[in-house]
Amino acid sequence: MNIIDVAREAGVSKTTVSRVLTNSKLVKPETREKVLATIEKMGFIPNTSAQKLAGNRNYVIGIINSESINDPFYGYVEDQIAQECRKRGYGVIYTVTHNENIGCEREISMLYGKVDAFIILGNQGILEKDVEKVVRMQMPIALFKTDVEKEGAMSVDVDNVQGGYMAAKYLLEKGYKRIGYMHGSRTRDFREGNQREAGFMKAMQEAGREIAAHFYGTRSYSEAYYSTEQIILSGVDALFCETDMMAYGILQGMKEKEISIPHNIAVLGFDNAKFTNYETQIKLSTIGQPLEKMTGYMVEGLINMLEYGQKYEKTTLFETDLIEGETA
Amino acid sequence: MNIIDVAREAGVSKTTVSRVLTNSKLVKPETREKVLATIEKMGFIPNTSAQKLAGNRNYVIGIINSESINDPFYGYVEDQIAQECRKRGYGVIYTVTHNENIGCEREISMLYGKVDAFIILGNQGILEKDVEKVVRMQMPIALFKTDVEKEGAMSVDVDNVQGGYMAAKYLLEKGYKRIGYMHGSRTRDFREGNQREAGFMKAMQEAGREIAAHFYGTRSYSEAYYSTEQIILSGVDALFCETDMMAYGILQGMKEKEISIPHNIAVLGFDNAKFTNYETQIKLSTIGQPLEKMTGYMVEGLINMLEYGQKYEKTTLFETDLIEGETA
DNA sequence: CTGAAAGCGCTTACAG
DNA sequence: CTGAAAGCGCTTACAG
């Protein structure tokens, strides 16, 4: 069933049907009514591929999630993006990458021709040449927390170095004496972690202080949880965790060992991840990312690129906020 | 940039380029190499809308999530579906509905023409006429835990009545005397809950027993959590919760009140939801849905509909499993 | 193995 | 306000 069937049924030309579909002014109200009624009766759905092909905009933004469809942090970000897009009359479709470090060519083509612009989320195996391809096809693209810089692509992230600096400053000012550090990776393949660490160390050096003990949690709740004993034995009185997920694992472990937080050990996280299931536990102190501001800026920018051909500087870094909870 | 540019650059016809793109045997190996090299060099991405329009299959399945992009249960289901699809050579793109009870027309058209088949997840405001539209367009469609029956649409769910029955049976056989029931909704707008309750009550009646106390948690962790006191005061020795989310809220509450589980109060959930953040807590006893089996059956069926025009009976109900954890 | 041509379902100047 | 016609970028019989 296509626009021609509808036209025949309604007794008009397909041009007129198309005009009705695109809300053109060039249709007499009664004609419009008649066509609309026919469409409804026949249950016709316009083929958006054909619409897009014919040169029209689709009002759809494509999101490529390089992390996991199942990640609470990016799930929240996707929600925010969808809301922002909706406000401006754009729909959103998603896809997730293979996670095999082969880039996201396949995902780009799945969406290409269907969406007006791209947003890439996260940093798992996103290749510069993928982004370049999109730029060369003249499509607006924005990168969210992705470690790729490319002329013509907008990029949004948080200033991890400044955040790490803020974290150390806070713990130092609170007067903690033996500050421990939980890394998200042992092999330094975690870019955000490296940056957070760089900022943290800078503040420590400025204060002439050293890390009392290092721990490693692979960014996971359970790995961190199982370090509880070791952390207690190390004798630290404060612990900075490169991600909230790890901080939560530790809070759980400490609770079971009946260690008073922050009295015996203070815990400071990083991310301000929204884990709704934790809402009733102790409120984590953490370095927060202004996610609403970041997604708002990004979507607005992307649509400006799309509608007005506006250009954006490659990377915009947002400042982190200190979120004072009950754990440090 | 299009197939014609590539053809010109490579010194062949666009037919040949197209054949390379579709992996046709009808191309001399050297010609194929040359074309491939040109494509790579130019950074060409075929327009999938045009491919689809020209009658080719896209090997992409569209998923419409009616619940939330941010829901751990459906997130896990989406992961499973994506894996199954991938095994069979299909990619997956997602979109989420407005949640305004106006159906999912918009979402269907965002995907229509781009995907070869649809999967609808969940039951938030999905209208029969939406499904009917897809069926009328001759596209395969599968419904997962959606309360719509439609000739031509495949539908997969768990047998909630049987699951509720199983839940009551289990608690009765364990010898609990005062069994409480936590509903997911006060207004009975929660279809699954109603079915679970029907099965539960059947088993209770067969045993000549009654519910000792009723509680209401709107399927939420925190609502359930805040009922803890009330549950303790009610004097029940076992509690069935219509969803795991509520059961987890209660476990948290009980833990804080230092109520021993299941010694003082047994807790039995329903869903077998995968909340990874809870992995280190007590293992919940629950009525499980065989999600892997369900998604496997669904994807296989959908692709059979797609590739062989096979038909499926409208609804397939899967039996629940009793998952014996540590809480009942 | 290769290419010219028709057609997929739509939109949009252009002419009236 | 309406319609005939060209064109969007591809695929696939058909002919060679």
PDB file of N, CA and C in Angstrom, chain A residues 160-229:
ATOM      1  N   ASN A 160      37.473  15.973  33.567  1.00  0.00           N
ATOM      2  CA  ASN A 160      37.849  14.960  34.551  1.00  0.00           C
ATOM      3  C   ASN A 160      39.052  15.372  35.391  1.00  0.00           C
ATOM      4  N   VAL A 161      39.958  16.105  34.777  1.00  0.00           N
ATOM      5  CA  VAL A 161      41.140  16.537  35.515  1.00  0.00           C
ATOM      6  C   VAL A 161      40.708  17.482  36.640  1.00  0.00           C
ATOM      7  N   GLN A 162      39.888  18.445  36.279  1.00  0.00           N
ATOM      8  CA  GLN A 162      39.403  19.389  37.280  1.00  0.00           C
ATOM      9  C   GLN A 162      38.608  18.653  38.363  1.00  0.00           C
ATOM     10  N   GLY A 163      37.827  17.641  37.933  1.00  0.00           N
ATOM     11  CA  GLY A 163      37.045  16.868  38.889  1.00  0.00           C
ATOM     12  C   GLY A 163      37.932  16.127  39.877  1.00  0.00           C
ATOM     13  N   GLY A 164      38.989  15.529  39.372  1.00  0.00           N
ATOM     14  CA  GLY A 164      39.912  14.813  40.243  1.00  0.00           C
ATOM     15  C   GLY A 164      40.574  15.772  41.231  1.00  0.00           C
ATOM     16  N   TYR A 165      40.912  16.929  40.708  1.00  0.00           N
ATOM     17  CA  TYR A 165      41.527  17.962  41.547  1.00  0.00           C
ATOM     18  C   TYR A 165      40.579  18.353  42.673  1.00  0.00           C
ATOM     19  N   MET A 166      39.339  18.564  42.303  1.00  0.00           N
ATOM     20  CA  MET A 166      38.303  18.935  43.259  1.00  0.00           C
ATOM     21  C   MET A 166      38.133  17.869  44.337  1.00  0.00           C
ATOM     22  N   ALA A 167      38.212  16.626  43.920  1.00  0.00           N
ATOM     23  CA  ALA A 167      38.045  15.512  44.848  1.00  0.00           C
ATOM     24  C   ALA A 167      39.136  15.533  45.922  1.00  0.00           C
ATOM     25  N   ALA A 168      40.376  15.652  45.469  1.00  0.00           N
ATOM     26  CA  ALA A 168      41.495  15.640  46.416  1.00  0.00           C
ATOM     27  C   ALA A 168      41.415  16.848  47.344  1.00  0.00           C
ATOM     28  N   LYS A 169      41.160  18.006  46.747  1.00  0.00           N
ATOM     29  CA  LYS A 169      41.031  19.235  47.535  1.00  0.00           C
ATOM     30  C   LYS A 169      40.025  19.054  48.670  1.00  0.00           C
ATOM     31  N   TYR A 170      38.892  18.484  48.315  1.00  0.00           N
ATOM     32  CA  TYR A 170      37.824  18.314  49.291  1.00  0.00           C
ATOM     33  C   TYR A 170      38.266  17.431  50.449  1.00  0.00           C
ATOM     34  N   LEU A 171      38.875  16.305  50.117  1.00  0.00           N
ATOM     35  CA  LEU A 171      39.298  15.386  51.171  1.00  0.00           C
ATOM     36  C   LEU A 171      40.391  16.016  52.035  1.00  0.00           C
ATOM     37  N   LEU A 172      41.275  16.763  51.378  1.00  0.00           N
ATOM     38  CA  LEU A 172      42.360  17.418  52.128  1.00  0.00           C
ATOM     39  C   LEU A 172      41.799  18.462  53.079  1.00  0.00           C
ATOM     40  N   GLU A 173      40.869  19.254  52.559  1.00  0.00           N
ATOM     41  CA  GLU A 173      40.305  20.310  53.401  1.00  0.00           C
ATOM     42  C   GLU A 173      39.527  19.761  54.584  1.00  0.00           C
ATOM     43  N   LYS A 174      38.940  18.581  54.365  1.00  0.00           N
ATOM     44  CA  LYS A 174      38.193  17.943  55.450  1.00  0.00           C
ATOM     45  C   LYS A 174      39.150  17.408  56.512  1.00  0.00           C
ATOM     46  N   GLY A 175      40.431  17.406  56.175  1.00  0.00           N
ATOM     47  CA  GLY A 175      41.428  17.024  57.167  1.00  0.00           C
ATOM     48  C   GLY A 175      41.756  15.548  57.242  1.00  0.00           C
ATOM     49  N   TYR A 176      41.395  14.776  56.216  1.00  0.00           N
ATOM     50  CA  TYR A 176      41.733  13.354  56.262  1.00  0.00           C
ATOM     51  C   TYR A 176      43.241  13.190  56.141  1.00  0.00           C
ATOM     52  N   LYS A 177      43.758  12.199  56.868  1.00  0.00           N
ATOM     53  CA  LYS A 177      45.209  12.050  56.980  1.00  0.00           C
ATOM     54  C   LYS A 177      45.771  10.980  56.058  1.00  0.00           C
ATOM     55  N   ARG A 178      45.046   9.887  55.958  1.00  0.00           N
ATOM     56  CA  ARG A 178      45.548   8.766  55.147  1.00  0.00           C
ATOM     57  C   ARG A 178      44.540   8.477  54.031  1.00  0.00           C
ATOM     58  N   ILE A 179      44.816   9.070  52.890  1.00  0.00           N
ATOM     59  CA  ILE A 179      43.857   9.014  51.788  1.00  0.00           C
ATOM     60  C   ILE A 179      44.192   7.891  50.811  1.00  0.00           C
ATOM     61  N   GLY A 180      43.235   6.993  50.628  1.00  0.00           N
ATOM     62  CA  GLY A 180      43.413   5.886  49.678  1.00  0.00           C
ATOM     63  C   GLY A 180      42.791   6.211  48.330  1.00  0.00           C
ATOM     64  N   TYR A 181      43.203   5.461  47.313  1.00  0.00           N
ATOM     65  CA  TYR A 181      42.728   5.741  45.961  1.00  0.00           C
ATOM     66  C   TYR A 181      42.334   4.426  45.296  1.00  0.00           C
ATOM     67  N   MET A 182      41.083   4.341  44.846  1.00  0.00           N
ATOM     68  CA  MET A 182      40.660   3.140  44.115  1.00  0.00           C
ATOM     69  C   MET A 182      40.574   3.438  42.621  1.00  0.00           C
ATOM     70  N   HIS A 183      41.421   2.766  41.856  1.00  0.00           N
ATOM     71  CA  HIS A 183      41.487   2.963  40.413  1.00  0.00           C
ATOM     72  C   HIS A 183      40.439   2.121  39.695  1.00  0.00           C
ATOM     73  N   GLY A 184      40.003   2.601  38.554  1.00  0.00           N
ATOM     74  CA  GLY A 184      39.049   1.847  37.753  1.00  0.00           C
ATOM     75  C   GLY A 184      39.729   0.823  36.871  1.00  0.00           C
ATOM     76  N   SER A 185      41.033   0.911  36.789  1.00  0.00           N
ATOM     77  CA  SER A 185      41.742  -0.034  35.934  1.00  0.00           C
ATOM     78  C   SER A 185      43.191  -0.117  36.360  1.00  0.00           C
ATOM     79  N   ARG A 186      43.745  -1.307  36.252  1.00  0.00           N
ATOM     80  CA  ARG A 186      45.131  -1.532  36.615  1.00  0.00           C
ATOM     81  C   ARG A 186      46.029  -1.200  35.426  1.00  0.00           C
ATOM     82  N   THR A 187      45.461  -1.358  34.228  1.00  0.00           N
ATOM     83  CA  THR A 187      46.287  -1.256  33.015  1.00  0.00           C
ATOM     84  C   THR A 187      46.235   0.125  32.371  1.00  0.00           C
ATOM     85  N   ARG A 188      45.604   1.058  33.030  1.00  0.00           N
ATOM     86  CA  ARG A 188      45.534   2.419  32.530  1.00  0.00           C
ATOM     87  C   ARG A 188      44.839   2.527  31.171  1.00  0.00           C
ATOM     88  N   ASP A 189      43.905   1.615  30.907  1.00  0.00           N
ATOM     89  CA  ASP A 189      43.176   1.702  29.639  1.00  0.00           C
ATOM     90  C   ASP A 189      41.880   2.496  29.831  1.00  0.00           C
ATOM     91  N   PHE A 190      41.754   3.089  30.996  1.00  0.00           N
ATOM     92  CA  PHE A 190      40.524   3.801  31.340  1.00  0.00           C
ATOM     93  C   PHE A 190      40.845   5.298  31.322  1.00  0.00           C
ATOM     94  N   ARG A 191      40.602   5.908  30.184  1.00  0.00           N
ATOM     95  CA  ARG A 191      40.996   7.292  29.975  1.00  0.00           C
ATOM     96  C   ARG A 191      40.468   8.236  31.051  1.00  0.00           C
ATOM     97  N   GLU A 192      39.168   8.111  31.332  1.00  0.00           N
ATOM     98  CA  GLU A 192      38.591   8.999  32.336  1.00  0.00           C
ATOM     99  C   GLU A 192      39.313   8.860  33.664  1.00  0.00           C
ATOM    100  N   GLY A 193      39.621   7.607  33.990  1.00  0.00           N
ATOM    101  CA  GLY A 193      40.309   7.354  35.242  1.00  0.00           C
ATOM    102  C   GLY A 193      41.673   8.020  35.246  1.00  0.00           C
ATOM    103  N   ASN A 194      42.388   7.910  34.151  1.00  0.00           N
ATOM    104  CA  ASN A 194      43.720   8.516  34.085  1.00  0.00           C
ATOM    105  C   ASN A 194      43.634  10.020  34.307  1.00  0.00           C
ATOM    106  N   GLN A 195      42.622  10.626  33.702  1.00  0.00           N
ATOM    107  CA  GLN A 195      42.480  12.075  33.850  1.00  0.00           C
ATOM    108  C   GLN A 195      42.095  12.444  35.272  1.00  0.00           C
ATOM    109  N   ARG A 196      41.187  11.665  35.840  1.00  0.00           N
ATOM    110  CA  ARG A 196      40.779  11.949  37.215  1.00  0.00           C
ATOM    111  C   ARG A 196      41.984  11.820  38.146  1.00  0.00           C
ATOM    112  N   GLU A 197      42.772  10.799  37.876  1.00  0.00           N
ATOM    113  CA  GLU A 197      43.959  10.571  38.697  1.00  0.00           C
ATOM    114  C   GLU A 197      44.935  11.738  38.554  1.00  0.00           C
ATOM    115  N   ALA A 198      45.122  12.204  37.320  1.00  0.00           N
ATOM    116  CA  ALA A 198      46.063  13.306  37.091  1.00  0.00           C
ATOM    117  C   ALA A 198      45.668  14.525  37.923  1.00  0.00           C
ATOM    118  N   GLY A 199      44.381  14.862  37.911  1.00  0.00           N
ATOM    119  CA  GLY A 199      43.913  16.008  38.689  1.00  0.00           C
ATOM    120  C   GLY A 199      44.079  15.781  40.180  1.00  0.00           C
ATOM    121  N   PHE A 200      43.758  14.571  40.577  1.00  0.00           N
ATOM    122  CA  PHE A 200      43.848  14.222  41.993  1.00  0.00           C
ATOM    123  C   PHE A 200      45.286  14.359  42.485  1.00  0.00           C
ATOM    124  N   MET A 201      46.214  13.811  41.704  1.00  0.00           N
ATOM    125  CA  MET A 201      47.618  13.832  42.099  1.00  0.00           C
ATOM    126  C   MET A 201      48.160  15.256  42.145  1.00  0.00           C
ATOM    127  N   LYS A 202      47.674  16.071  41.239  1.00  0.00           N
ATOM    128  CA  LYS A 202      48.132  17.457  41.206  1.00  0.00           C
ATOM    129  C   LYS A 202      47.817  18.138  42.543  1.00  0.00           C
ATOM    130  N   ALA A 203      46.586  17.969  42.993  1.00  0.00           N
ATOM    131  CA  ALA A 203      46.194  18.593  44.263  1.00  0.00           C
ATOM    132  C   ALA A 203      46.991  18.014  45.424  1.00  0.00           C
ATOM    133  N   MET A 204      47.232  16.715  45.366  1.00  0.00           N
ATOM    134  CA  MET A 204      47.988  16.075  46.432  1.00  0.00           C
ATOM    135  C   MET A 204      49.409  16.635  46.473  1.00  0.00           C
ATOM    136  N   GLN A 205      50.030  16.726  45.300  1.00  0.00           N
ATOM    137  CA  GLN A 205      51.395  17.241  45.252  1.00  0.00           C
ATOM    138  C   GLN A 205      51.462  18.667  45.753  1.00  0.00           C
ATOM    139  N   GLU A 206      50.505  19.472  45.322  1.00  0.00           N
ATOM    140  CA  GLU A 206      50.479  20.861  45.778  1.00  0.00           C
ATOM    141  C   GLU A 206      50.438  20.939  47.298  1.00  0.00           C
ATOM    142  N   ALA A 207      49.795  19.916  47.903  1.00  0.00           N
ATOM    143  CA  ALA A 207      49.697  19.911  49.365  1.00  0.00           C
ATOM    144  C   ALA A 207      50.858  19.150  49.991  1.00  0.00           C
ATOM    145  N   GLY A 208      51.739  18.658  49.126  1.00  0.00           N
ATOM    146  CA  GLY A 208      52.880  17.888  49.643  1.00  0.00           C
ATOM    147  C   GLY A 208      52.469  16.579  50.278  1.00  0.00           C
ATOM    148  N   ARG A 209      51.435  15.967  49.712  1.00  0.00           N
ATOM    149  CA  ARG A 209      50.921  14.726  50.312  1.00  0.00           C
ATOM    150  C   ARG A 209      51.030  13.550  49.351  1.00  0.00           C
ATOM    151  N   GLU A 210      50.918  12.360  49.907  1.00  0.00           N
ATOM    152  CA  GLU A 210      50.967  11.164  49.065  1.00  0.00           C
ATOM    153  C   GLU A 210      49.753  10.274  49.301  1.00  0.00           C
ATOM    154  N   ILE A 211      49.488   9.417  48.306  1.00  0.00           N
ATOM    155  CA  ILE A 211      48.408   8.437  48.444  1.00  0.00           C
ATOM    156  C   ILE A 211      48.857   7.381  49.460  1.00  0.00           C
ATOM    157  N   ALA A 212      47.975   7.076  50.406  1.00  0.00           N
ATOM    158  CA  ALA A 212      48.353   6.123  51.448  1.00  0.00           C
ATOM    159  C   ALA A 212      48.270   4.680  50.964  1.00  0.00           C
ATOM    160  N   ALA A 213      47.368   4.407  50.052  1.00  0.00           N
ATOM    161  CA  ALA A 213      47.231   3.030  49.551  1.00  0.00           C
ATOM    162  C   ALA A 213      46.446   3.040  48.247  1.00  0.00           C
ATOM    163  N   HIS A 214      46.810   2.135  47.349  1.00  0.00           N
ATOM    164  CA  HIS A 214      46.117   2.037  46.060  1.00  0.00           C
ATOM    165  C   HIS A 214      45.296   0.751  45.984  1.00  0.00           C
ATOM    166  N   PHE A 215      44.100   0.872  45.416  1.00  0.00           N
ATOM    167  CA  PHE A 215      43.243  -0.310  45.214  1.00  0.00           C
ATOM    168  C   PHE A 215      42.764  -0.299  43.772  1.00  0.00           C
ATOM    169  N   TYR A 216      42.267  -1.463  43.328  1.00  0.00           N
ATOM    170  CA  TYR A 216      41.863  -1.574  41.923  1.00  0.00           C
ATOM    171  C   TYR A 216      40.520  -2.273  41.813  1.00  0.00           C
ATOM    172  N   GLY A 217      39.600  -1.649  41.114  1.00  0.00           N
ATOM    173  CA  GLY A 217      38.252  -2.226  41.115  1.00  0.00           C
ATOM    174  C   GLY A 217      37.609  -2.476  39.770  1.00  0.00           C
ATOM    175  N   THR A 218      38.317  -2.297  38.685  1.00  0.00           N
ATOM    176  CA  THR A 218      37.742  -2.495  37.331  1.00  0.00           C
ATOM    177  C   THR A 218      36.357  -1.888  37.173  1.00  0.00           C
ATOM    178  N   ARG A 219      36.140  -0.793  37.803  1.00  0.00           N
ATOM    179  CA  ARG A 219      34.871  -0.068  37.682  1.00  0.00           C
ATOM    180  C   ARG A 219      33.650  -0.887  38.073  1.00  0.00           C
ATOM    181  N   SER A 220      33.845  -2.011  38.717  1.00  0.00           N
ATOM    182  CA  SER A 220      32.671  -2.841  38.994  1.00  0.00           C
ATOM    183  C   SER A 220      32.318  -2.847  40.472  1.00  0.00           C
ATOM    184  N   TYR A 221      31.033  -2.971  40.705  1.00  0.00           N
ATOM    185  CA  TYR A 221      30.481  -3.021  42.042  1.00  0.00           C
ATOM    186  C   TYR A 221      31.081  -4.166  42.836  1.00  0.00           C
ATOM    187  N   SER A 222      31.100  -5.341  42.231  1.00  0.00           N
ATOM    188  CA  SER A 222      31.498  -6.500  43.015  1.00  0.00           C
ATOM    189  C   SER A 222      32.999  -6.535  43.263  1.00  0.00           C
ATOM    190  N   GLU A 223      33.802  -6.144  42.286  1.00  0.00           N
ATOM    191  CA  GLU A 223      35.252  -6.102  42.506  1.00  0.00           C
ATOM    192  C   GLU A 223      35.566  -5.185  43.682  1.00  0.00           C
ATOM    193  N   ALA A 224      34.890  -4.045  43.688  1.00  0.00           N
ATOM    194  CA  ALA A 224      35.122  -3.103  44.775  1.00  0.00           C
ATOM    195  C   ALA A 224      34.659  -3.706  46.089  1.00  0.00           C
ATOM    196  N   TYR A 225      33.492  -4.297  46.043  1.00  0.00           N
ATOM    197  CA  TYR A 225      32.925  -4.919  47.242  1.00  0.00           C
ATOM    198  C   TYR A 225      33.906  -5.903  47.871  1.00  0.00           C
ATOM    199  N   TYR A 226      34.523  -6.689  47.036  1.00  0.00           N
ATOM    200  CA  TYR A 226      35.438  -7.700  47.557  1.00  0.00           C
ATOM    201  C   TYR A 226      36.774  -7.126  48.032  1.00  0.00           C
ATOM    202  N   SER A 227      36.984  -5.826  47.843  1.00  0.00           N
ATOM    203  CA  SER A 227      38.203  -5.210  48.368  1.00  0.00           C
ATOM    204  C   SER A 227      38.005  -4.659  49.774  1.00  0.00           C
ATOM    205  N   THR A 228      36.801  -4.775  50.274  1.00  0.00           N
ATOM    206  CA  THR A 228      36.473  -4.140  51.550  1.00  0.00           C
ATOM    207  C   THR A 228      37.490  -4.445  52.653  1.00  0.00           C
ATOM    208  N   GLU A 229      37.714  -5.723  52.847  1.00  0.00           N
ATOM    209  CA  GLU A 229      38.620  -6.187  53.905  1.00  0.00           C
ATOM    210  C   GLU A 229      39.981  -5.507  53.775  1.00  0.00           C
TER     211      GLU A 229
END
